[in-house]
Amino acid sequence: MKSAVRVLEILELLARSPKPLTLKMIVSELGYPKSSTFNLLATLVARAYVVRNDGEAYAIHEAFRNGPGWAGGGEASLIAVAAPIMDALRDRHEETVFLGARRKDGRVKILAKSVSNQSIRFDSDLTGSDPAFCTAMGRVLLAHWVPEKVAAYLAKERIVQITPQTVIDRVQLRRIVEQTREDGFAISDEEAVVGGSGVAAPVRDASGEVVAALNMATVSTRFAARRESMIEAVVQSAEELSQRLGYRTADKGRNGHPV
């Protein structure tokens, strides 16, 4: 019971703190032994309830702080495995990286992000949900969903002209979803946000099921100049994450589909 209480008090402390706290600050505030506090924090970081920054300070996961977007259980483990891959992808290409999963209604839930350090960059909150029909992650997740559920989603979703580039024809959208499955990636070029573009690729678990989508997003001018390299980087990083989750490359057929 003592450990459970300490975990809750650590989470409560981090939740009310406006800035990340170092181990020393947490120990000083709560009066816990340094070694046991460090071990509890390591467990919380591994389960993605808490994040540790480069300055070795701790903060509660942003999605948890914001409530509706919090991910726990299997999603927390996915986030923990994905975090170093996302950070590495961000650092190599200096663009923002997102991890998203499909909600039951077909829309996209952003699980985690690794934000670019560039002064002009793409960013998004971890709260709420995004439409699937016009986003790169959404199209990837639709491409690997039961066809009947995809049809139901496209029938129920408000297919509206978000930007001048948004595809709203349902027949064309079905073709885009089918092409996404064949290509192994999806692109959204100013269809969800004016001036914002990105590419996403599927993330598979050990069974081969697509459980998430990895996305790199940027301002559209930079995407136009680096389109092919961004596609290649995202696909490779998504494959690396899939392998970390237990998916074996040898089990793939053409276009990366399980055989």
PDB file of C-alpha atoms in Angstrom:
ATOM      1  CA  MET A   1       0.000   0.000   0.000  1.00  0.00           C
ATOM      2  CA  LYS A   2       2.884   2.371   0.757  1.00  0.00           C
ATOM      3  CA  SER A   3       4.178   2.182  -2.836  1.00  0.00           C
ATOM      4  CA  ALA A   4       0.700   2.743  -4.262  1.00  0.00           C
ATOM      5  CA  VAL A   5       0.217   5.850  -2.137  1.00  0.00           C
ATOM      6  CA  ARG A   6       3.625   7.182  -3.132  1.00  0.00           C
ATOM      7  CA  VAL A   7       2.897   6.669  -6.835  1.00  0.00           C
ATOM      8  CA  LEU A   8      -0.351   8.623  -6.504  1.00  0.00           C
ATOM      9  CA  GLU A   9       1.349  11.422  -4.577  1.00  0.00           C
ATOM     10  CA  ILE A  10       4.100  11.669  -7.217  1.00  0.00           C
ATOM     11  CA  LEU A  11       1.480  11.894  -9.974  1.00  0.00           C
ATOM     12  CA  GLU A  12      -0.493  14.490  -8.041  1.00  0.00           C
ATOM     13  CA  LEU A  13       2.653  16.558  -7.448  1.00  0.00           C
ATOM     14  CA  LEU A  14       3.631  16.480 -11.119  1.00  0.00           C
ATOM     15  CA  ALA A  15       0.057  17.214 -12.204  1.00  0.00           C
ATOM     16  CA  ARG A  16      -0.100  20.439 -10.212  1.00  0.00           C
ATOM     17  CA  SER A  17       3.399  21.589 -11.081  1.00  0.00           C
ATOM     18  CA  PRO A  18       3.535  24.102 -13.977  1.00  0.00           C
ATOM     19  CA  LYS A  19       7.052  22.950 -14.902  1.00  0.00           C
ATOM     20  CA  PRO A  20       9.074  19.689 -14.869  1.00  0.00           C
ATOM     21  CA  LEU A  21      10.608  18.712 -11.522  1.00  0.00           C
ATOM     22  CA  THR A  22      13.996  17.126 -10.901  1.00  0.00           C
ATOM     23  CA  LEU A  23      14.415  14.061  -8.719  1.00  0.00           C
ATOM     24  CA  LYS A  24      15.920  16.251  -6.007  1.00  0.00           C
ATOM     25  CA  MET A  25      12.903  18.571  -6.061  1.00  0.00           C
ATOM     26  CA  ILE A  26      10.454  15.666  -5.860  1.00  0.00           C
ATOM     27  CA  VAL A  27      12.334  14.061  -2.969  1.00  0.00           C
ATOM     28  CA  SER A  28      12.487  17.398  -1.154  1.00  0.00           C
ATOM     29  CA  GLU A  29       8.781  18.045  -1.624  1.00  0.00           C
ATOM     30  CA  LEU A  30       7.518  14.595  -0.656  1.00  0.00           C
ATOM     31  CA  GLY A  31      10.206  13.514   1.794  1.00  0.00           C
ATOM     32  CA  TYR A  32      10.672  10.067   0.204  1.00  0.00           C
ATOM     33  CA  PRO A  33      13.988   8.179   0.008  1.00  0.00           C
ATOM     34  CA  LYS A  34      15.884   9.123  -3.148  1.00  0.00           C
ATOM     35  CA  SER A  35      16.468   5.549  -4.365  1.00  0.00           C
ATOM     36  CA  SER A  36      12.860   4.383  -4.037  1.00  0.00           C
ATOM     37  CA  THR A  37      11.563   7.614  -5.573  1.00  0.00           C
ATOM     38  CA  PHE A  38      13.873   7.157  -8.551  1.00  0.00           C
ATOM     39  CA  ASN A  39      12.607   3.571  -9.026  1.00  0.00           C
ATOM     40  CA  LEU A  40       8.977   4.668  -8.878  1.00  0.00           C
ATOM     41  CA  LEU A  41       9.644   7.419 -11.416  1.00  0.00           C
ATOM     42  CA  ALA A  42      11.441   4.948 -13.709  1.00  0.00           C
ATOM     43  CA  THR A  43       8.345   2.723 -13.646  1.00  0.00           C
ATOM     44  CA  LEU A  44       6.045   5.658 -14.417  1.00  0.00           C
ATOM     45  CA  VAL A  45       8.282   6.717 -17.311  1.00  0.00           C
ATOM     46  CA  ALA A  46       8.367   3.155 -18.683  1.00  0.00           C
ATOM     47  CA  ARG A  47       4.565   3.033 -18.627  1.00  0.00           C
ATOM     48  CA  ALA A  48       4.322   6.540 -20.191  1.00  0.00           C
ATOM     49  CA  TYR A  49       2.454   8.136 -17.298  1.00  0.00           C
ATOM     50  CA  VAL A  50       5.452  10.434 -16.822  1.00  0.00           C
ATOM     51  CA  VAL A  51       8.036  11.820 -19.259  1.00  0.00           C
ATOM     52  CA  ARG A  52      11.672  12.622 -18.497  1.00  0.00           C
ATOM     53  CA  ASN A  53      13.295  15.440 -20.471  1.00  0.00           C
ATOM     54  CA  ASP A  54      16.903  15.957 -21.523  1.00  0.00           C
ATOM     55  CA  GLY A  55      17.545  17.927 -18.353  1.00  0.00           C
ATOM     56  CA  GLU A  56      16.588  14.883 -16.268  1.00  0.00           C
ATOM     57  CA  ALA A  57      13.447  16.568 -14.981  1.00  0.00           C
ATOM     58  CA  TYR A  58      10.087  14.823 -14.787  1.00  0.00           C
ATOM     59  CA  ALA A  59       6.627  15.916 -15.920  1.00  0.00           C
ATOM     60  CA  ILE A  60       3.302  14.178 -16.113  1.00  0.00           C
ATOM     61  CA  HIS A  61       2.412  13.095 -19.660  1.00  0.00           C
ATOM     62  CA  GLU A  62       0.694  15.993 -21.426  1.00  0.00           C
ATOM     63  CA  ALA A  63      -2.277  13.876 -22.472  1.00  0.00           C
ATOM     64  CA  PHE A  64      -2.814  12.795 -18.859  1.00  0.00           C
ATOM     65  CA  ARG A  65      -2.684  16.425 -17.691  1.00  0.00           C
ATOM     66  CA  ASN A  66      -5.304  17.385 -20.294  1.00  0.00           C
ATOM     67  CA  GLY A  67      -7.696  14.618 -19.331  1.00  0.00           C
ATOM     68  CA  PRO A  68      -9.647  13.263 -22.356  1.00  0.00           C
ATOM     69  CA  GLY A  69      -6.558  12.421 -24.368  1.00  0.00           C
ATOM     70  CA  TRP A  70      -4.833  10.358 -21.687  1.00  0.00           C
ATOM     71  CA  ALA A  71      -3.651   6.905 -22.733  1.00  0.00           C
ATOM     72  CA  GLY A  72      -3.177   4.035 -20.345  1.00  0.00           C
ATOM     73  CA  GLY A  73      -2.719   0.269 -20.415  1.00  0.00           C
ATOM     74  CA  GLY A  74      -1.632  -1.044 -23.798  1.00  0.00           C
ATOM     75  CA  GLU A  75      -1.494   2.446 -25.287  1.00  0.00           C
ATOM     76  CA  ALA A  76       0.850   3.560 -22.510  1.00  0.00           C
ATOM     77  CA  SER A  77       3.217   0.710 -23.329  1.00  0.00           C
ATOM     78  CA  LEU A  78       3.039   1.606 -27.023  1.00  0.00           C
ATOM     79  CA  ILE A  79       3.907   5.218 -26.240  1.00  0.00           C
ATOM     80  CA  ALA A  80       6.858   4.161 -24.099  1.00  0.00           C
ATOM     81  CA  VAL A  81       8.295   1.977 -26.886  1.00  0.00           C
ATOM     82  CA  ALA A  82       7.631   4.635 -29.525  1.00  0.00           C
ATOM     83  CA  ALA A  83       9.123   7.609 -27.663  1.00  0.00           C
ATOM     84  CA  PRO A  84      12.839   7.083 -28.479  1.00  0.00           C
ATOM     85  CA  ILE A  85      12.056   6.299 -32.120  1.00  0.00           C
ATOM     86  CA  MET A  86       9.909   9.412 -32.407  1.00  0.00           C
ATOM     87  CA  ASP A  87      12.589  11.574 -30.809  1.00  0.00           C
ATOM     88  CA  ALA A  88      15.260  10.159 -33.122  1.00  0.00           C
ATOM     89  CA  LEU A  89      13.082  10.802 -36.189  1.00  0.00           C
ATOM     90  CA  ARG A  90      12.418  14.353 -35.015  1.00  0.00           C
ATOM     91  CA  ASP A  91      16.106  15.017 -34.407  1.00  0.00           C
ATOM     92  CA  ARG A  92      17.206  13.660 -37.798  1.00  0.00           C
ATOM     93  CA  HIS A  93      14.669  15.627 -39.822  1.00  0.00           C
ATOM     94  CA  GLU A  94      13.893  18.525 -37.458  1.00  0.00           C
ATOM     95  CA  GLU A  95      10.149  18.062 -37.903  1.00  0.00           C
ATOM     96  CA  THR A  96       7.322  17.219 -35.502  1.00  0.00           C
ATOM     97  CA  VAL A  97       6.424  13.548 -35.110  1.00  0.00           C
ATOM     98  CA  PHE A  98       3.072  12.185 -33.934  1.00  0.00           C
ATOM     99  CA  LEU A  99       1.766   8.773 -32.899  1.00  0.00           C
ATOM    100  CA  GLY A 100      -1.950   8.180 -33.356  1.00  0.00           C
ATOM    101  CA  ALA A 101      -4.477   5.385 -32.907  1.00  0.00           C
ATOM    102  CA  ARG A 102      -7.967   4.782 -34.232  1.00  0.00           C
ATOM    103  CA  ARG A 103     -10.932   5.451 -31.968  1.00  0.00           C
ATOM    104  CA  LYS A 104     -13.981   3.218 -32.050  1.00  0.00           C
ATOM    105  CA  ASP A 105     -15.788   5.800 -34.171  1.00  0.00           C
ATOM    106  CA  GLY A 106     -12.970   5.808 -36.756  1.00  0.00           C
ATOM    107  CA  ARG A 107     -11.540   9.203 -35.844  1.00  0.00           C
ATOM    108  CA  VAL A 108      -7.893   9.661 -34.828  1.00  0.00           C
ATOM    109  CA  LYS A 109      -6.694   9.929 -31.254  1.00  0.00           C
ATOM    110  CA  ILE A 110      -3.212  11.459 -30.935  1.00  0.00           C
ATOM    111  CA  LEU A 111      -1.323   9.428 -28.344  1.00  0.00           C
ATOM    112  CA  ALA A 112       2.031  11.205 -28.264  1.00  0.00           C
ATOM    113  CA  LYS A 113       4.150  13.788 -30.025  1.00  0.00           C
ATOM    114  CA  SER A 114       7.770  14.818 -30.345  1.00  0.00           C
ATOM    115  CA  VAL A 115       7.774  18.481 -31.296  1.00  0.00           C
ATOM    116  CA  SER A 116      10.290  20.054 -33.649  1.00  0.00           C
ATOM    117  CA  ASN A 117      12.674  22.607 -32.204  1.00  0.00           C
ATOM    118  CA  GLN A 118      12.429  24.825 -35.291  1.00  0.00           C
ATOM    119  CA  SER A 119      10.908  28.262 -34.733  1.00  0.00           C
ATOM    120  CA  ILE A 120       8.376  27.613 -37.520  1.00  0.00           C
ATOM    121  CA  ARG A 121       6.917  24.162 -36.980  1.00  0.00           C
ATOM    122  CA  PHE A 122       3.755  22.101 -36.992  1.00  0.00           C
ATOM    123  CA  ASP A 123       2.109  21.223 -33.668  1.00  0.00           C
ATOM    124  CA  SER A 124      -1.190  19.931 -32.334  1.00  0.00           C
ATOM    125  CA  ASP A 125      -2.819  19.283 -28.958  1.00  0.00           C
ATOM    126  CA  LEU A 126      -3.185  15.775 -27.516  1.00  0.00           C
ATOM    127  CA  THR A 127      -6.814  16.371 -26.623  1.00  0.00           C
ATOM    128  CA  GLY A 128      -9.940  15.595 -28.618  1.00  0.00           C
ATOM    129  CA  SER A 129      -9.868  13.775 -31.932  1.00  0.00           C
ATOM    130  CA  ASP A 130      -9.082  14.448 -35.585  1.00  0.00           C
ATOM    131  CA  PRO A 131     -11.077  13.362 -38.640  1.00  0.00           C
ATOM    132  CA  ALA A 132      -9.633  10.363 -40.454  1.00  0.00           C
ATOM    133  CA  PHE A 133     -10.732  11.168 -44.019  1.00  0.00           C
ATOM    134  CA  CYS A 134      -8.398  14.136 -44.512  1.00  0.00           C
ATOM    135  CA  THR A 135      -5.397  13.323 -42.287  1.00  0.00           C
ATOM    136  CA  ALA A 136      -2.413  11.133 -43.087  1.00  0.00           C
ATOM    137  CA  MET A 137      -2.720   9.103 -39.882  1.00  0.00           C
ATOM    138  CA  GLY A 138      -6.440   8.719 -40.364  1.00  0.00           C
ATOM    139  CA  ARG A 139      -6.044   7.385 -43.894  1.00  0.00           C
ATOM    140  CA  VAL A 140      -3.455   4.849 -42.740  1.00  0.00           C
ATOM    141  CA  LEU A 141      -5.747   3.635 -39.971  1.00  0.00           C
ATOM    142  CA  LEU A 142      -8.750   3.449 -42.312  1.00  0.00           C
ATOM    143  CA  ALA A 143      -6.682   1.493 -44.841  1.00  0.00           C
ATOM    144  CA  HIS A 144      -6.131  -1.230 -42.272  1.00  0.00           C
ATOM    145  CA  TRP A 145      -9.629  -1.429 -40.832  1.00  0.00           C
ATOM    146  CA  VAL A 146     -12.563  -3.702 -41.619  1.00  0.00           C
ATOM    147  CA  PRO A 147     -14.061  -2.467 -44.940  1.00  0.00           C
ATOM    148  CA  GLU A 148     -17.591  -2.407 -43.519  1.00  0.00           C
ATOM    149  CA  LYS A 149     -16.438  -0.157 -40.683  1.00  0.00           C
ATOM    150  CA  VAL A 150     -14.623   2.128 -43.113  1.00  0.00           C
ATOM    151  CA  ALA A 151     -17.827   2.453 -45.137  1.00  0.00           C
ATOM    152  CA  ALA A 152     -19.791   3.188 -41.956  1.00  0.00           C
ATOM    153  CA  TYR A 153     -17.268   5.833 -40.909  1.00  0.00           C
ATOM    154  CA  LEU A 154     -17.364   7.593 -44.291  1.00  0.00           C
ATOM    155  CA  ALA A 155     -21.166   7.507 -44.186  1.00  0.00           C
ATOM    156  CA  LYS A 156     -21.391   9.055 -40.708  1.00  0.00           C
ATOM    157  CA  GLU A 157     -18.460  11.484 -40.657  1.00  0.00           C
ATOM    158  CA  ARG A 158     -19.117  15.094 -41.652  1.00  0.00           C
ATOM    159  CA  ILE A 159     -17.123  15.231 -44.876  1.00  0.00           C
ATOM    160  CA  VAL A 160     -16.607  18.959 -45.178  1.00  0.00           C
ATOM    161  CA  GLN A 161     -14.283  21.284 -47.062  1.00  0.00           C
ATOM    162  CA  ILE A 162     -11.830  22.113 -44.268  1.00  0.00           C
ATOM    163  CA  THR A 163      -9.357  23.737 -46.685  1.00  0.00           C
ATOM    164  CA  PRO A 164      -9.466  24.374 -50.448  1.00  0.00           C
ATOM    165  CA  GLN A 165      -7.424  21.172 -50.894  1.00  0.00           C
ATOM    166  CA  THR A 166      -9.667  18.840 -48.852  1.00  0.00           C
ATOM    167  CA  VAL A 167     -10.987  15.862 -50.806  1.00  0.00           C
ATOM    168  CA  ILE A 168     -14.693  15.476 -49.976  1.00  0.00           C
ATOM    169  CA  ASP A 169     -15.904  13.097 -52.680  1.00  0.00           C
ATOM    170  CA  ARG A 170     -16.581   9.792 -50.901  1.00  0.00           C
ATOM    171  CA  VAL A 171     -15.774   7.684 -53.959  1.00  0.00           C
ATOM    172  CA  GLN A 172     -12.398   9.397 -54.305  1.00  0.00           C
ATOM    173  CA  LEU A 173     -11.784   9.001 -50.580  1.00  0.00           C
ATOM    174  CA  ARG A 174     -12.341   5.234 -50.851  1.00  0.00           C
ATOM    175  CA  ARG A 175      -9.792   5.134 -53.658  1.00  0.00           C
ATOM    176  CA  ILE A 176      -7.307   7.079 -51.530  1.00  0.00           C
ATOM    177  CA  VAL A 177      -7.781   4.603 -48.682  1.00  0.00           C
ATOM    178  CA  GLU A 178      -7.231   1.670 -51.048  1.00  0.00           C
ATOM    179  CA  GLN A 179      -4.119   3.317 -52.497  1.00  0.00           C
ATOM    180  CA  THR A 180      -2.804   3.938 -49.009  1.00  0.00           C
ATOM    181  CA  ARG A 181      -3.012   0.234 -48.262  1.00  0.00           C
ATOM    182  CA  GLU A 182      -1.092  -0.550 -51.443  1.00  0.00           C
ATOM    183  CA  ASP A 183       1.547   2.156 -50.968  1.00  0.00           C
ATOM    184  CA  GLY A 184       2.204   1.515 -47.290  1.00  0.00           C
ATOM    185  CA  PHE A 185       1.894   5.212 -46.416  1.00  0.00           C
ATOM    186  CA  ALA A 186      -0.509   8.149 -46.679  1.00  0.00           C
ATOM    187  CA  ILE A 187      -0.099  11.850 -47.348  1.00  0.00           C
ATOM    188  CA  SER A 188      -2.195  14.822 -46.345  1.00  0.00           C
ATOM    189  CA  ASP A 189      -1.039  17.917 -48.206  1.00  0.00           C
ATOM    190  CA  GLU A 190      -2.890  20.969 -46.840  1.00  0.00           C
ATOM    191  CA  GLU A 191      -6.132  18.976 -46.613  1.00  0.00           C
ATOM    192  CA  ALA A 192      -6.569  19.236 -42.834  1.00  0.00           C
ATOM    193  CA  VAL A 193      -4.712  22.489 -42.124  1.00  0.00           C
ATOM    194  CA  VAL A 194      -3.818  25.309 -44.513  1.00  0.00           C
ATOM    195  CA  GLY A 195      -0.026  25.409 -44.730  1.00  0.00           C
ATOM    196  CA  GLY A 196       0.425  22.046 -43.007  1.00  0.00           C
ATOM    197  CA  SER A 197       1.383  18.758 -44.643  1.00  0.00           C
ATOM    198  CA  GLY A 198       2.503  15.343 -43.483  1.00  0.00           C
ATOM    199  CA  VAL A 199       3.055  11.682 -44.156  1.00  0.00           C
ATOM    200  CA  ALA A 200       2.107   8.660 -42.041  1.00  0.00           C
ATOM    201  CA  ALA A 201       2.847   4.936 -42.074  1.00  0.00           C
ATOM    202  CA  PRO A 202       1.326   1.957 -40.237  1.00  0.00           C
ATOM    203  CA  VAL A 203       2.650   0.521 -36.973  1.00  0.00           C
ATOM    204  CA  ARG A 204       2.019  -3.195 -36.381  1.00  0.00           C
ATOM    205  CA  ASP A 205       2.066  -5.307 -33.252  1.00  0.00           C
ATOM    206  CA  ALA A 206       3.438  -8.845 -32.942  1.00  0.00           C
ATOM    207  CA  SER A 207       0.318 -10.314 -34.570  1.00  0.00           C
ATOM    208  CA  GLY A 208       0.658  -8.051 -37.629  1.00  0.00           C
ATOM    209  CA  GLU A 209      -2.357  -5.943 -36.727  1.00  0.00           C
ATOM    210  CA  VAL A 210      -2.023  -2.213 -37.387  1.00  0.00           C
ATOM    211  CA  VAL A 211      -2.368  -0.662 -33.933  1.00  0.00           C
ATOM    212  CA  ALA A 212      -1.200   2.885 -34.666  1.00  0.00           C
ATOM    213  CA  ALA A 213       0.132   5.291 -37.262  1.00  0.00           C
ATOM    214  CA  LEU A 214       3.419   7.182 -37.136  1.00  0.00           C
ATOM    215  CA  ASN A 215       3.297  10.637 -38.680  1.00  0.00           C
ATOM    216  CA  MET A 216       5.791  13.381 -39.508  1.00  0.00           C
ATOM    217  CA  ALA A 217       4.198  16.791 -40.034  1.00  0.00           C
ATOM    218  CA  THR A 218       5.646  20.061 -41.221  1.00  0.00           C
ATOM    219  CA  VAL A 219       4.849  23.320 -42.940  1.00  0.00           C
ATOM    220  CA  SER A 220       3.897  22.689 -46.545  1.00  0.00           C
ATOM    221  CA  THR A 221       6.796  24.556 -48.144  1.00  0.00           C
ATOM    222  CA  ARG A 222       9.304  22.267 -46.412  1.00  0.00           C
ATOM    223  CA  PHE A 223       7.252  19.189 -47.252  1.00  0.00           C
ATOM    224  CA  ALA A 224       7.283  20.065 -50.945  1.00  0.00           C
ATOM    225  CA  ALA A 225      11.074  20.296 -50.891  1.00  0.00           C
ATOM    226  CA  ARG A 226      11.656  17.077 -48.912  1.00  0.00           C
ATOM    227  CA  ARG A 227       8.654  14.936 -49.777  1.00  0.00           C
ATOM    228  CA  GLU A 228      10.450  11.724 -50.814  1.00  0.00           C
ATOM    229  CA  SER A 229      12.968  11.768 -47.976  1.00  0.00           C
ATOM    230  CA  MET A 230      10.183  12.311 -45.446  1.00  0.00           C
ATOM    231  CA  ILE A 231       8.159   9.416 -46.841  1.00  0.00           C
ATOM    232  CA  GLU A 232      11.164   7.099 -46.676  1.00  0.00           C
ATOM    233  CA  ALA A 233      12.053   8.198 -43.141  1.00  0.00           C
ATOM    234  CA  VAL A 234       8.543   7.715 -41.762  1.00  0.00           C
ATOM    235  CA  VAL A 235       8.098   4.297 -43.372  1.00  0.00           C
ATOM    236  CA  GLN A 236      11.449   3.120 -42.008  1.00  0.00           C
ATOM    237  CA  SER A 237      10.749   4.438 -38.520  1.00  0.00           C
ATOM    238  CA  ALA A 238       7.282   2.848 -38.487  1.00  0.00           C
ATOM    239  CA  GLU A 239       8.867  -0.467 -39.481  1.00  0.00           C
ATOM    240  CA  GLU A 240      11.442  -0.095 -36.704  1.00  0.00           C
ATOM    241  CA  LEU A 241       8.691   0.569 -34.162  1.00  0.00           C
ATOM    242  CA  SER A 242       6.722  -2.442 -35.445  1.00  0.00           C
ATOM    243  CA  GLN A 243       9.784  -4.633 -34.963  1.00  0.00           C
ATOM    244  CA  ARG A 244      10.219  -3.313 -31.407  1.00  0.00           C
ATOM    245  CA  LEU A 245       6.619  -4.369 -30.799  1.00  0.00           C
ATOM    246  CA  GLY A 246       7.422  -7.897 -31.971  1.00  0.00           C
ATOM    247  CA  TYR A 247       6.433  -7.769 -35.634  1.00  0.00           C
ATOM    248  CA  ARG A 248       8.832  -9.828 -37.723  1.00  0.00           C
ATOM    249  CA  THR A 249       9.809  -8.388 -41.107  1.00  0.00           C
ATOM    250  CA  ALA A 250      10.145 -11.908 -42.495  1.00  0.00           C
ATOM    251  CA  ASP A 251       6.402 -12.306 -42.054  1.00  0.00           C
ATOM    252  CA  LYS A 252       5.637  -9.568 -44.584  1.00  0.00           C
ATOM    253  CA  GLY A 253       4.397 -10.085 -48.083  1.00  0.00           C
ATOM    254  CA  ARG A 254       4.298  -7.535 -50.893  1.00  0.00           C
ATOM    255  CA  ASN A 255       3.713  -3.931 -49.805  1.00  0.00           C
ATOM    256  CA  GLY A 256       4.376  -4.868 -46.183  1.00  0.00           C
ATOM    257  CA  HIS A 257       1.114  -6.773 -45.614  1.00  0.00           C
ATOM    258  CA  PRO A 258       1.139  -9.885 -43.373  1.00  0.00           C
ATOM    259  CA  VAL A 259       1.079 -13.175 -45.269  1.00  0.00           C
TER     260      VAL A 259
END
